[in-house]
Short mmCIF file of C-alpha atoms in Angstrom, two decimals:
data_model
loop_
_atom_site.label_atom_id
_atom_site.label_comp_id
_atom_site.label_asym_id
_atom_site.label_seq_id
_atom_site.Cartn_x
_atom_site.Cartn_y
_atom_site.Cartn_z
CA MET A 23 40.98 29.30 -46.81
CA GLN A 24 38.84 29.31 -50.21
CA LEU A 25 37.91 26.12 -52.27
CA VAL A 26 38.54 25.57 -56.29
CA ASP A 27 37.68 23.22 -58.74
CA GLY A 28 40.61 21.28 -59.87
CA ARG A 29 44.34 22.12 -60.21
CA PRO A 30 46.56 24.73 -59.64
CA GLU A 31 46.46 27.53 -62.10
CA ASN A 32 49.76 28.14 -61.83
CA THR A 33 51.75 25.14 -60.88
CA GLU A 34 55.58 26.83 -59.29
CA GLY A 35 56.87 26.46 -56.19
CA ARG A 36 54.70 23.40 -56.46
CA LEU A 37 56.17 19.85 -56.00
CA GLU A 38 56.27 17.20 -58.69
CA LYS A 39 54.75 15.28 -56.64
CA GLU A 40 51.65 16.88 -56.29
CA ILE A 41 51.57 17.52 -59.53
CA ARG A 42 51.76 13.99 -60.52
CA THR A 43 48.98 13.90 -58.20
CA TYR A 44 46.27 16.18 -60.41
CA ASP A 45 47.88 14.46 -63.66
CA PHE A 46 46.17 10.74 -62.01
CA LEU A 47 43.27 12.64 -61.32
CA ASP A 48 42.55 14.89 -64.32
CA ALA A 49 43.62 11.13 -66.92
CA LEU A 50 40.73 9.20 -64.69
CA GLY A 51 38.62 11.81 -65.40
CA VAL A 52 38.15 13.12 -61.29
CA LYS A 53 36.29 15.65 -60.84
CA TYR A 54 37.81 17.09 -57.46
CA GLN A 55 37.55 20.13 -55.19
CA ARG A 56 40.94 21.82 -53.54
CA VAL A 57 41.72 23.87 -50.74
CA ASP A 58 45.48 25.40 -50.02
CA HIS A 59 46.66 25.57 -46.58
CA GLU A 60 49.59 25.94 -43.70
CA ALA A 61 50.31 22.54 -43.73
CA ALA A 62 48.04 20.43 -41.08
CA MET A 63 50.70 18.24 -39.28
CA THR A 64 47.94 17.23 -37.30
CA MET A 65 44.25 15.41 -37.01
CA GLU A 66 42.84 19.33 -34.56
CA ALA A 67 44.95 21.32 -37.59
CA CYS A 68 42.25 19.53 -40.26
CA GLU A 69 39.08 20.68 -38.60
CA GLU A 70 38.84 23.88 -40.52
CA ILE A 71 40.14 21.93 -43.58
CA ASP A 72 37.02 20.12 -42.95
CA ARG A 73 35.18 22.34 -42.39
CA THR A 74 35.49 24.52 -45.59
CA LEU A 75 36.01 20.97 -47.47
CA GLU A 76 32.24 20.12 -45.98
CA SER A 77 33.65 16.30 -45.62
CA MET A 78 35.79 14.47 -43.57
CA ILE A 79 39.61 13.88 -43.54
CA CYS A 80 40.28 10.43 -42.52
CA LYS A 81 43.47 9.35 -40.17
CA ASN A 82 46.16 7.67 -42.53
CA LEU A 83 48.77 5.31 -41.25
CA PHE A 84 51.01 3.87 -42.55
CA LEU A 85 51.85 0.54 -40.34
CA CYS A 86 54.44 -2.57 -40.38
CA ASN A 87 54.83 -5.45 -39.27
CA ARG A 88 57.65 -5.72 -36.66
CA GLN A 89 60.16 -7.43 -39.16
CA GLU A 90 59.44 -4.24 -40.95
CA THR A 91 58.38 -6.87 -44.22
CA ASP A 92 54.91 -5.85 -44.57
CA PHE A 93 53.91 -2.79 -45.01
CA TYR A 94 49.81 -1.00 -44.65
CA LEU A 95 48.12 1.87 -45.31
CA LEU A 96 45.21 2.43 -43.23
CA LEU A 97 41.74 4.10 -43.55
CA ILE A 98 40.29 5.15 -40.80
CA PRO A 99 37.85 7.78 -39.32
CA GLY A 100 39.26 11.16 -37.72
CA ASP A 101 37.12 10.68 -34.91
CA LYS A 102 37.66 6.76 -34.75
CA PRO A 103 39.98 5.71 -32.16
CA PHE A 104 42.65 2.94 -33.29
CA LYS A 105 44.04 -0.54 -31.24
CA THR A 106 46.38 -2.46 -33.31
CA LYS A 107 45.03 -5.60 -31.65
CA TYR A 108 41.52 -5.57 -34.10
CA LEU A 109 43.22 -4.53 -36.68
CA SER A 110 46.39 -7.67 -36.32
CA ALA A 111 43.45 -10.23 -35.53
CA GLN A 112 41.36 -9.20 -39.10
CA ILE A 113 44.93 -8.81 -40.93
CA GLY A 114 46.49 -12.04 -39.67
CA SER A 115 49.92 -9.63 -38.59
CA ALA A 116 50.54 -9.38 -35.48
CA ARG A 117 52.98 -6.81 -33.15
CA LEU A 118 51.72 -4.06 -36.06
CA SER A 119 53.55 0.08 -35.73
CA PHE A 120 54.03 3.10 -37.27
CA ALA A 121 56.30 2.74 -39.68
CA LYS A 122 59.24 4.70 -39.91
CA PRO A 123 59.68 7.81 -42.46
CA GLU A 124 62.24 6.21 -44.55
CA TYR A 125 59.50 3.60 -45.84
CA MET A 126 56.45 6.08 -46.32
CA GLU A 127 59.06 7.21 -48.84
CA LYS A 128 60.13 4.96 -50.19
CA TYR A 129 57.04 3.74 -51.27
CA LEU A 130 54.46 5.84 -51.40
CA ASP A 131 56.59 8.95 -51.66
CA ILE A 132 54.97 11.21 -49.28
CA THR A 133 56.23 12.41 -45.69
CA PRO A 134 54.77 12.42 -42.12
CA GLY A 135 52.00 14.65 -42.47
CA SER A 136 51.27 14.37 -45.56
CA VAL A 137 50.84 10.38 -45.82
CA SER A 138 47.54 9.54 -48.42
CA VAL A 139 46.00 7.05 -50.24
CA LEU A 140 46.27 9.30 -53.23
CA GLY A 141 50.47 7.86 -52.25
CA LEU A 142 49.60 4.44 -53.53
CA MET A 143 50.06 5.50 -57.16
CA ASN A 144 53.62 5.51 -56.68
CA ASP A 145 53.93 1.84 -54.72
CA LYS A 146 54.78 0.53 -57.95
CA GLU A 147 56.27 -2.66 -56.75
CA LYS A 148 52.51 -3.09 -54.50
CA LYS A 149 54.92 -3.61 -51.44
CA VAL A 150 51.95 -1.80 -49.48
CA ARG A 151 48.65 -3.06 -48.63
CA LEU A 152 45.93 -0.90 -48.66
CA LEU A 153 43.55 -1.46 -44.94
CA ILE A 154 39.71 0.17 -44.95
CA ASP A 155 38.07 0.96 -42.05
CA GLU A 156 34.18 0.50 -43.59
CA ASP A 157 33.16 3.18 -41.57
CA VAL A 158 35.47 5.77 -44.45
CA LEU A 159 33.29 4.36 -47.35
CA LYS A 160 29.81 5.40 -45.85
CA ASP A 161 29.92 8.71 -46.31
CA GLU A 162 29.52 10.25 -50.13
CA TYR A 163 32.73 12.49 -50.52
CA PHE A 164 35.69 11.37 -49.49
CA ALA A 165 39.04 14.47 -48.41
CA CYS A 166 42.71 13.69 -48.86
CA HIS A 167 46.06 14.95 -49.71
CA PRO A 168 47.34 15.12 -52.60
CA CYS A 169 50.75 13.65 -51.62
CA ILE A 170 50.83 17.05 -49.41
CA ASN A 171 49.68 18.62 -46.74
CA THR A 172 49.69 21.95 -47.66
CA SER A 173 46.23 21.18 -49.93
CA SER A 174 43.61 18.75 -49.92
CA LEU A 175 41.42 17.61 -51.93
CA LYS A 176 37.41 16.65 -52.02
CA PHE A 177 36.00 13.82 -54.57
CA ARG A 178 33.24 11.18 -54.92
CA MET A 179 33.62 8.21 -52.57
CA GLU A 180 32.35 6.88 -55.81
CA ASP A 181 35.44 7.98 -57.49
CA LEU A 182 37.30 6.60 -54.85
CA THR A 183 36.43 3.37 -55.17
CA GLU A 184 35.10 2.76 -58.50
CA LYS A 185 38.42 4.80 -60.41
CA ILE A 186 41.10 5.40 -58.42
CA ILE A 187 41.45 2.96 -56.19
CA PRO A 188 41.99 0.40 -59.78
CA ALA A 189 43.73 2.94 -60.76
CA MET A 190 46.26 1.94 -58.38
CA GLU A 191 46.35 -1.58 -58.66
CA HIS A 192 45.84 -1.64 -55.26
CA GLU A 193 43.11 -4.05 -54.14
CA PRO A 194 41.77 -3.07 -50.68
CA THR A 195 41.20 -5.32 -47.32
CA MET A 196 37.71 -4.04 -45.54
CA VAL A 197 38.63 -3.95 -42.07
CA LYS A 198 36.36 -3.14 -38.83
CA LEU A 199 38.08 -1.11 -36.99
#
């Protein structure tokens, strides 16, 4: 794995949603580094990627209420345990569970294993509420997938909070888990 600056020079064979992510970041003037790798489906698989990026990739959990009417994207440190009861109380939504893959694709244009905060750029209807565990914001850098789990990106946390999230128009709710 090799860390490189910016988007791939050759986009042949890359999905349109991945290219759209690079276009989005470039339009915002966000400087980022990228590493291409085999599909990362688990947090364990992300450990080597984390070392290459010299950054922690957080868990991105796509959740919903029991009625499947409210959807949430939770960013939480990869090594932090997730307990729904602690989150439910903070956001006023009981009975949280993992949302079905079809909702993930419908609202974020992302498939399981590729969930990323950058998928919110595809949520034009603003159906997904962004939740960020306060510990995520403590690092200088943030790492995530560009809407596909065969690449990972690293950029400044400041760019996430001051450029990327505002451009996606998803006001984050801070939580403490």
